[in-house]
PDB file of N, CA and C in Angstrom:
ATOM      1  N   LYS A 160       0.813  -1.201   0.000  1.00 74.00           N
ATOM      2  CA  LYS A 160       0.000   0.000   0.000  1.00 74.00           C
ATOM      3  C   LYS A 160       0.852   1.258   0.000  1.00 74.00           C
ATOM      4  N   ALA A 161       1.943   1.230   0.728  1.00 81.00           N
ATOM      5  CA  ALA A 161       2.788   2.421   0.810  1.00 81.00           C
ATOM      6  C   ALA A 161       3.379   2.772  -0.551  1.00 81.00           C
ATOM      7  N   ARG A 162       3.813   1.752  -1.297  1.00 82.00           N
ATOM      8  CA  ARG A 162       4.383   2.010  -2.626  1.00 82.00           C
ATOM      9  C   ARG A 162       3.316   2.550  -3.564  1.00 82.00           C
ATOM     10  N   THR A 163       2.113   2.015  -3.466  1.00 84.00           N
ATOM     11  CA  THR A 163       1.024   2.506  -4.301  1.00 84.00           C
ATOM     12  C   THR A 163       0.708   3.957  -3.961  1.00 84.00           C
ATOM     13  N   ALA A 164       0.697   4.285  -2.679  1.00 87.00           N
ATOM     14  CA  ALA A 164       0.430   5.663  -2.251  1.00 87.00           C
ATOM     15  C   ALA A 164       1.503   6.618  -2.779  1.00 87.00           C
ATOM     16  N   GLN A 165       2.757   6.181  -2.779  1.00 91.00           N
ATOM     17  CA  GLN A 165       3.835   7.012  -3.316  1.00 91.00           C
ATOM     18  C   GLN A 165       3.624   7.273  -4.802  1.00 91.00           C
ATOM     19  N   TRP A 166       3.284   6.220  -5.542  1.00 88.00           N
ATOM     20  CA  TRP A 166       3.052   6.390  -6.971  1.00 88.00           C
ATOM     21  C   TRP A 166       1.807   7.232  -7.232  1.00 88.00           C
ATOM     22  N   ASP A 167       0.816   7.107  -6.384  1.00 89.00           N
ATOM     23  CA  ASP A 167      -0.392   7.910  -6.517  1.00 89.00           C
ATOM     24  C   ASP A 167      -0.068   9.394  -6.353  1.00 89.00           C
ATOM     25  N   LYS A 168       0.784   9.717  -5.398  1.00 92.00           N
ATOM     26  CA  LYS A 168       1.212  11.109  -5.207  1.00 92.00           C
ATOM     27  C   LYS A 168       1.986  11.603  -6.423  1.00 92.00           C
ATOM     28  N   ARG A 169       2.856  10.763  -6.969  1.00 90.00           N
ATOM     29  CA  ARG A 169       3.614  11.137  -8.158  1.00 90.00           C
ATOM     30  C   ARG A 169       2.675  11.382  -9.336  1.00 90.00           C
ATOM     31  N   MET A 170       1.632  10.555  -9.429  1.00 90.00           N
ATOM     32  CA  MET A 170       0.679  10.731 -10.520  1.00 90.00           C
ATOM     33  C   MET A 170      -0.035  12.076 -10.375  1.00 90.00           C
ATOM     34  N   MET A 171      -0.411  12.446  -9.176  1.00 91.00           N
ATOM     35  CA  MET A 171      -1.092  13.716  -8.961  1.00 91.00           C
ATOM     36  C   MET A 171      -0.185  14.882  -9.352  1.00 91.00           C
ATOM     37  N   VAL A 172       1.074  14.803  -8.988  1.00 91.00           N
ATOM     38  CA  VAL A 172       2.025  15.853  -9.350  1.00 91.00           C
ATOM     39  C   VAL A 172       2.160  15.934 -10.870  1.00 91.00           C
ATOM     40  N   ALA A 173       2.289  14.781 -11.528  1.00 89.00           N
ATOM     41  CA  ALA A 173       2.423  14.765 -12.984  1.00 89.00           C
ATOM     42  C   ALA A 173       1.155  15.299 -13.655  1.00 89.00           C
ATOM     43  N   TYR A 174      -0.001  14.933 -13.118  1.00 91.00           N
ATOM     44  CA  TYR A 174      -1.273  15.416 -13.669  1.00 91.00           C
ATOM     45  C   TYR A 174      -1.383  16.931 -13.507  1.00 91.00           C
ATOM     46  N   GLN A 175      -1.047  17.438 -12.339  1.00 92.00           N
ATOM     47  CA  GLN A 175      -1.110  18.883 -12.117  1.00 92.00           C
ATOM     48  C   GLN A 175      -0.156  19.623 -13.044  1.00 92.00           C
ATOM     49  N   GLN A 176       1.020  19.052 -13.271  1.00 90.00           N
ATOM     50  CA  GLN A 176       1.979  19.681 -14.185  1.00 90.00           C
ATOM     51  C   GLN A 176       1.450  19.647 -15.619  1.00 90.00           C
ATOM     52  N   ALA A 177       0.852  18.528 -16.011  1.00 90.00           N
ATOM     53  CA  ALA A 177       0.286  18.425 -17.360  1.00 90.00           C
ATOM     54  C   ALA A 177      -0.840  19.432 -17.542  1.00 90.00           C
ATOM     55  N   MET A 178      -1.684  19.605 -16.522  1.00 92.00           N
ATOM     56  CA  MET A 178      -2.762  20.592 -16.600  1.00 92.00           C
ATOM     57  C   MET A 178      -2.186  21.998 -16.719  1.00 92.00           C
ATOM     58  N   LYS A 179      -1.130  22.264 -15.986  1.00 93.00           N
ATOM     59  CA  LYS A 179      -0.486  23.580 -16.031  1.00 93.00           C
ATOM     60  C   LYS A 179       0.116  23.849 -17.411  1.00 93.00           C
ATOM     61  N   ASP A 180       0.715  22.815 -17.991  1.00 91.00           N
ATOM     62  CA  ASP A 180       1.389  22.972 -19.280  1.00 91.00           C
ATOM     63  C   ASP A 180       0.440  22.952 -20.471  1.00 91.00           C
ATOM     64  N   ALA A 181      -0.755  22.421 -20.283  1.00 91.00           N
ATOM     65  CA  ALA A 181      -1.707  22.289 -21.391  1.00 91.00           C
ATOM     66  C   ALA A 181      -2.261  23.669 -21.775  1.00 91.00           C
ATOM     67  N   VAL A 182      -2.536  23.804 -23.044  1.00 94.00           N
ATOM     68  CA  VAL A 182      -3.216  25.022 -23.481  1.00 94.00           C
ATOM     69  C   VAL A 182      -4.669  24.918 -23.021  1.00 94.00           C
ATOM     70  N   PRO A 183      -5.348  26.039 -22.847  1.00 94.00           N
ATOM     71  CA  PRO A 183      -6.714  25.998 -22.305  1.00 94.00           C
ATOM     72  C   PRO A 183      -7.657  25.028 -23.021  1.00 94.00           C
ATOM     73  N   GLN A 184      -7.549  24.899 -24.326  1.00 94.00           N
ATOM     74  CA  GLN A 184      -8.423  24.003 -25.068  1.00 94.00           C
ATOM     75  C   GLN A 184      -8.179  22.531 -24.722  1.00 94.00           C
ATOM     76  N   GLN A 185      -7.003  22.198 -24.246  1.00 93.00           N
ATOM     77  CA  GLN A 185      -6.648  20.821 -23.934  1.00 93.00           C
ATOM     78  C   GLN A 185      -7.063  20.390 -22.533  1.00 93.00           C
ATOM     79  N   ARG A 186      -7.270  21.321 -21.642  1.00 95.00           N
ATOM     80  CA  ARG A 186      -7.474  20.982 -20.232  1.00 95.00           C
ATOM     81  C   ARG A 186      -8.721  20.137 -19.990  1.00 95.00           C
ATOM     82  N   GLY A 187      -9.816  20.470 -20.622  1.00 96.00           N
ATOM     83  CA  GLY A 187     -11.039  19.688 -20.438  1.00 96.00           C
ATOM     84  C   GLY A 187     -10.866  18.255 -20.913  1.00 96.00           C
ATOM     85  N   GLN A 188     -10.201  18.100 -22.046  1.00 95.00           N
ATOM     86  CA  GLN A 188      -9.979  16.755 -22.581  1.00 95.00           C
ATOM     87  C   GLN A 188      -9.010  15.970 -21.703  1.00 95.00           C
ATOM     88  N   LEU A 189      -7.985  16.631 -21.188  1.00 93.00           N
ATOM     89  CA  LEU A 189      -7.043  15.966 -20.279  1.00 93.00           C
ATOM     90  C   LEU A 189      -7.766  15.509 -19.015  1.00 93.00           C
ATOM     91  N   ARG A 190      -8.622  16.362 -18.473  1.00 95.00           N
ATOM     92  CA  ARG A 190      -9.394  16.006 -17.280  1.00 95.00           C
ATOM     93  C   ARG A 190     -10.291  14.798 -17.564  1.00 95.00           C
ATOM     94  N   ALA A 191     -10.976  14.823 -18.704  1.00 96.00           N
ATOM     95  CA  ALA A 191     -11.854  13.699 -19.074  1.00 96.00           C
ATOM     96  C   ALA A 191     -11.052  12.418 -19.262  1.00 96.00           C
ATOM     97  N   ALA A 192      -9.899  12.523 -19.917  1.00 94.00           N
ATOM     98  CA  ALA A 192      -9.060  11.346 -20.146  1.00 94.00           C
ATOM     99  C   ALA A 192      -8.566  10.770 -18.821  1.00 94.00           C
ATOM    100  N   GLN A 193      -8.191  11.625 -17.892  1.00 94.00           N
ATOM    101  CA  GLN A 193      -7.706  11.156 -16.592  1.00 94.00           C
ATOM    102  C   GLN A 193      -8.822  10.447 -15.834  1.00 94.00           C
ATOM    103  N   ARG A 194     -10.012  11.016 -15.862  1.00 96.00           N
ATOM    104  CA  ARG A 194     -11.136  10.389 -15.164  1.00 96.00           C
ATOM    105  C   ARG A 194     -11.475   9.027 -15.771  1.00 96.00           C
ATOM    106  N   LEU A 195     -11.451   8.938 -17.092  1.00 96.00           N
ATOM    107  CA  LEU A 195     -11.718   7.655 -17.750  1.00 96.00           C
ATOM    108  C   LEU A 195     -10.620   6.646 -17.449  1.00 96.00           C
ATOM    109  N   TRP A 196      -9.383   7.111 -17.408  1.00 95.00           N
ATOM    110  CA  TRP A 196      -8.280   6.205 -17.089  1.00 95.00           C
ATOM    111  C   TRP A 196      -8.450   5.648 -15.673  1.00 95.00           C
ATOM    112  N   ILE A 197      -8.840   6.490 -14.732  1.00 95.00           N
ATOM    113  CA  ILE A 197      -9.050   6.029 -13.357  1.00 95.00           C
ATOM    114  C   ILE A 197     -10.152   4.985 -13.312  1.00 95.00           C
ATOM    115  N   GLN A 198     -11.230   5.195 -14.062  1.00 97.00           N
ATOM    116  CA  GLN A 198     -12.305   4.194 -14.118  1.00 97.00           C
ATOM    117  C   GLN A 198     -11.791   2.881 -14.695  1.00 97.00           C
ATOM    118  N   TYR A 199     -10.991   2.968 -15.757  1.00 97.00           N
ATOM    119  CA  TYR A 199     -10.409   1.771 -16.361  1.00 97.00           C
ATOM    120  C   TYR A 199      -9.499   1.055 -15.372  1.00 97.00           C
ATOM    121  N   ARG A 200      -8.623   1.812 -14.710  1.00 95.00           N
ATOM    122  CA  ARG A 200      -7.700   1.224 -13.728  1.00 95.00           C
ATOM    123  C   ARG A 200      -8.462   0.497 -12.630  1.00 95.00           C
ATOM    124  N   ASP A 201      -9.473   1.155 -12.099  1.00 95.00           N
ATOM    125  CA  ASP A 201     -10.251   0.547 -11.013  1.00 95.00           C
ATOM    126  C   ASP A 201     -10.951  -0.733 -11.469  1.00 95.00           C
ATOM    127  N   ALA A 202     -11.553  -0.701 -12.656  1.00 96.00           N
ATOM    128  CA  ALA A 202     -12.243  -1.892 -13.169  1.00 96.00           C
ATOM    129  C   ALA A 202     -11.257  -3.013 -13.455  1.00 96.00           C
ATOM    130  N   ASN A 203     -10.136  -2.674 -14.040  1.00 96.00           N
ATOM    131  CA  ASN A 203      -9.124  -3.671 -14.372  1.00 96.00           C
ATOM    132  C   ASN A 203      -8.576  -4.340 -13.114  1.00 96.00           C
ATOM    133  N   CYS A 204      -8.255  -3.552 -12.116  1.00 95.00           N
ATOM    134  CA  CYS A 204      -7.677  -4.108 -10.895  1.00 95.00           C
ATOM    135  C   CYS A 204      -8.725  -4.832 -10.053  1.00 95.00           C
ATOM    136  N   LEU A 205      -9.972  -4.420 -10.151  1.00 95.00           N
ATOM    137  CA  LEU A 205     -11.036  -5.142  -9.463  1.00 95.00           C
ATOM    138  C   LEU A 205     -11.141  -6.568 -10.001  1.00 95.00           C
ATOM    139  N   TYR A 206     -10.924  -6.719 -11.295  1.00 95.00           N
ATOM    140  CA  TYR A 206     -10.928  -8.057 -11.892  1.00 95.00           C
ATOM    141  C   TYR A 206      -9.951  -8.968 -11.158  1.00 95.00           C
ATOM    142  N   TYR A 207      -8.739  -8.475 -10.926  1.00 93.00           N
ATOM    143  CA  TYR A 207      -7.736  -9.276 -10.219  1.00 93.00           C
ATOM    144  C   TYR A 207      -8.116  -9.473  -8.764  1.00 93.00           C
ATOM    145  N   GLY A 208      -8.714  -8.468  -8.153  1.00 94.00           N
ATOM    146  CA  GLY A 208      -9.118  -8.555  -6.765  1.00 94.00           C
ATOM    147  C   GLY A 208     -10.244  -9.542  -6.526  1.00 94.00           C
ATOM    148  N   MET A 209     -10.983  -9.879  -7.550  1.00 94.00           N
ATOM    149  CA  MET A 209     -12.096 -10.804  -7.406  1.00 94.00           C
ATOM    150  C   MET A 209     -11.672 -12.257  -7.601  1.00 94.00           C
ATOM    151  N   GLY A 210     -10.377 -12.472  -7.798  1.00 92.00           N
ATOM    152  CA  GLY A 210      -9.876 -13.829  -7.937  1.00 92.00           C
ATOM    153  C   GLY A 210     -10.012 -14.598  -6.640  1.00 92.00           C
ATOM    154  N   GLU A 211      -9.694 -15.859  -6.714  1.00 91.00           N
ATOM    155  CA  GLU A 211      -9.829 -16.712  -5.533  1.00 91.00           C
ATOM    156  C   GLU A 211      -8.552 -16.703  -4.704  1.00 91.00           C
ATOM    157  N   GLY A 212      -8.735 -16.885  -3.420  1.00 92.00           N
ATOM    158  CA  GLY A 212      -7.606 -17.011  -2.511  1.00 92.00           C
ATOM    159  C   GLY A 212      -7.064 -15.676  -2.059  1.00 92.00           C
ATOM    160  N   SER A 213      -6.163 -15.752  -1.101  1.00 89.00           N
ATOM    161  CA  SER A 213      -5.591 -14.538  -0.519  1.00 89.00           C
ATOM    162  C   SER A 213      -4.664 -13.808  -1.490  1.00 89.00           C
ATOM    163  N   ILE A 214      -4.190 -14.495  -2.507  1.00 94.00           N
ATOM    164  CA  ILE A 214      -3.304 -13.863  -3.480  1.00 94.00           C
ATOM    165  C   ILE A 214      -4.042 -12.806  -4.300  1.00 94.00           C
ATOM    166  N   ALA A 215      -5.370 -12.891  -4.360  1.00 94.00           N
ATOM    167  CA  ALA A 215      -6.157 -11.943  -5.150  1.00 94.00           C
ATOM    168  C   ALA A 215      -5.944 -10.507  -4.672  1.00 94.00           C
ATOM    169  N   ARG A 216      -5.891 -10.304  -3.371  1.00 92.00           N
ATOM    170  CA  ARG A 216      -5.671  -8.946  -2.847  1.00 92.00           C
ATOM    171  C   ARG A 216      -4.289  -8.434  -3.239  1.00 92.00           C
ATOM    172  N   ILE A 217      -3.311  -9.327  -3.208  1.00 93.00           N
ATOM    173  CA  ILE A 217      -1.948  -8.948  -3.596  1.00 93.00           C
ATOM    174  C   ILE A 217      -1.923  -8.611  -5.082  1.00 93.00           C
ATOM    175  N   ASP A 218      -2.559  -9.441  -5.892  1.00 94.00           N
ATOM    176  CA  ASP A 218      -2.623  -9.179  -7.333  1.00 94.00           C
ATOM    177  C   ASP A 218      -3.298  -7.845  -7.629  1.00 94.00           C
ATOM    178  N   ALA A 219      -4.390  -7.560  -6.922  1.00 94.00           N
ATOM    179  CA  ALA A 219      -5.109  -6.301  -7.130  1.00 94.00           C
ATOM    180  C   ALA A 219      -4.238  -5.111  -6.743  1.00 94.00           C
ATOM    181  N   GLY A 220      -3.532  -5.221  -5.643  1.00 92.00           N
ATOM    182  CA  GLY A 220      -2.649  -4.146  -5.212  1.00 92.00           C
ATOM    183  C   GLY A 220      -1.506  -3.921  -6.179  1.00 92.00           C
ATOM    184  N   GLU A 221      -0.932  -5.001  -6.676  1.00 93.00           N
ATOM    185  CA  GLU A 221       0.157  -4.879  -7.649  1.00 93.00           C
ATOM    186  C   GLU A 221      -0.362  -4.304  -8.965  1.00 93.00           C
ATOM    187  N   CYS A 222      -1.558  -4.690  -9.331  1.00 94.00           N
ATOM    188  CA  CYS A 222      -2.188  -4.123 -10.532  1.00 94.00           C
ATOM    189  C   CYS A 222      -2.288  -2.607 -10.390  1.00 94.00           C
ATOM    190  N   MET A 223      -2.810  -2.161  -9.273  1.00 93.00           N
ATOM    191  CA  MET A 223      -2.984  -0.732  -9.020  1.00 93.00           C
ATOM    192  C   MET A 223      -1.648  -0.006  -9.084  1.00 93.00           C
ATOM    193  N   ARG A 224      -0.656  -0.544  -8.372  1.00 93.00           N
ATOM    194  CA  ARG A 224       0.669   0.098  -8.343  1.00 93.00           C
ATOM    195  C   ARG A 224       1.288   0.168  -9.719  1.00 93.00           C
ATOM    196  N   SER A 225       1.259  -0.943 -10.448  1.00 94.00           N
ATOM    197  CA  SER A 225       1.930  -0.975 -11.745  1.00 94.00           C
ATOM    198  C   SER A 225       1.220  -0.095 -12.768  1.00 94.00           C
ATOM    199  N   MET A 226      -0.101  -0.023 -12.703  1.00 94.00           N
ATOM    200  CA  MET A 226      -0.815   0.842 -13.643  1.00 94.00           C
ATOM    201  C   MET A 226      -0.546   2.321 -13.351  1.00 94.00           C
ATOM    202  N   ILE A 227      -0.494   2.676 -12.070  1.00 93.00           N
ATOM    203  CA  ILE A 227      -0.191   4.061 -11.716  1.00 93.00           C
ATOM    204  C   ILE A 227       1.231   4.409 -12.133  1.00 93.00           C
ATOM    205  N   GLU A 228       2.160   3.500 -11.880  1.00 92.00           N
ATOM    206  CA  GLU A 228       3.557   3.740 -12.267  1.00 92.00           C
ATOM    207  C   GLU A 228       3.667   3.967 -13.778  1.00 92.00           C
ATOM    208  N   ALA A 229       2.990   3.145 -14.551  1.00 92.00           N
ATOM    209  CA  ALA A 229       3.029   3.296 -16.011  1.00 92.00           C
ATOM    210  C   ALA A 229       2.417   4.625 -16.440  1.00 92.00           C
ATOM    211  N   ARG A 230       1.337   5.029 -15.797  1.00 91.00           N
ATOM    212  CA  ARG A 230       0.684   6.298 -16.140  1.00 91.00           C
ATOM    213  C   ARG A 230       1.592   7.478 -15.807  1.00 91.00           C
ATOM    214  N   VAL A 231       2.262   7.429 -14.656  1.00 89.00           N
ATOM    215  CA  VAL A 231       3.185   8.493 -14.277  1.00 89.00           C
ATOM    216  C   VAL A 231       4.323   8.573 -15.288  1.00 89.00           C
ATOM    217  N   SER A 232       4.871   7.440 -15.674  1.00 87.00           N
ATOM    218  CA  SER A 232       5.963   7.412 -16.647  1.00 87.00           C
ATOM    219  C   SER A 232       5.528   7.997 -17.976  1.00 87.00           C
ATOM    220  N   TRP A 233       4.311   7.654 -18.394  1.00 81.00           N
ATOM    221  CA  TRP A 233       3.783   8.178 -19.652  1.00 81.00           C
ATOM    222  C   TRP A 233       3.622   9.705 -19.565  1.00 81.00           C
ATOM    223  N   LYS A 234       3.049  10.181 -18.467  1.00 73.00           N
ATOM    224  CA  LYS A 234       2.852  11.629 -18.303  1.00 73.00           C
ATOM    225  C   LYS A 234       4.181  12.352 -18.228  1.00 73.00           C
ATOM    226  N   ALA A 235       5.137  11.775 -17.532  1.00 70.00           N
ATOM    227  CA  ALA A 235       6.452  12.418 -17.413  1.00 70.00           C
ATOM    228  C   ALA A 235       7.107  12.555 -18.779  1.00 70.00           C
ATOM    229  N   SER A 236       6.982  11.537 -19.617  1.00 71.00           N
ATOM    230  CA  SER A 236       7.573  11.639 -20.957  1.00 71.00           C
ATOM    231  C   SER A 236       6.789  12.618 -21.821  1.00 71.00           C
ATOM    232  N   ALA A 237       5.485  12.697 -21.640  1.00 67.00           N
ATOM    233  CA  ALA A 237       4.666  13.631 -22.418  1.00 67.00           C
ATOM    234  C   ALA A 237       4.983  15.074 -22.014  1.00 67.00           C
ATOM    235  N   ILE A 238       5.256  15.297 -20.737  1.00 62.00           N
ATOM    236  CA  ILE A 238       5.573  16.632 -20.245  1.00 62.00           C
ATOM    237  C   ILE A 238       6.927  17.083 -20.759  1.00 62.00           C
ATOM    238  N   SER A 239       7.879  16.166 -20.822  1.00 59.00           N
ATOM    239  CA  SER A 239       9.244  16.541 -21.228  1.00 59.00           C
ATOM    240  C   SER A 239       9.391  16.717 -22.734  1.00 59.00           C
ATOM    241  N   ASP A 240       8.405  16.279 -23.519  1.00 57.00           N
ATOM    242  CA  ASP A 240       8.490  16.420 -24.985  1.00 57.00           C
ATOM    243  C   ASP A 240       8.288  17.841 -25.428  1.00 57.00           C
TER     244      ASP A 240
END
């Protein structure tokens, strides 16, 4: 959970920077894309969390962490371009 929380904070920082760097016409679309991505992430990781056994919670947590990490990496590269 702690690693996921760290990546979640990094994602918020990257999102805020992307919003700051976006031209006004892009901000609404960026906000919509972020909200849809969060819905996708939650649904995707819930799939793993609904598995059988105690490993399901671990799989769901790793899903969440890895998806957030990938999103932060993508945003960081988009910001630096």
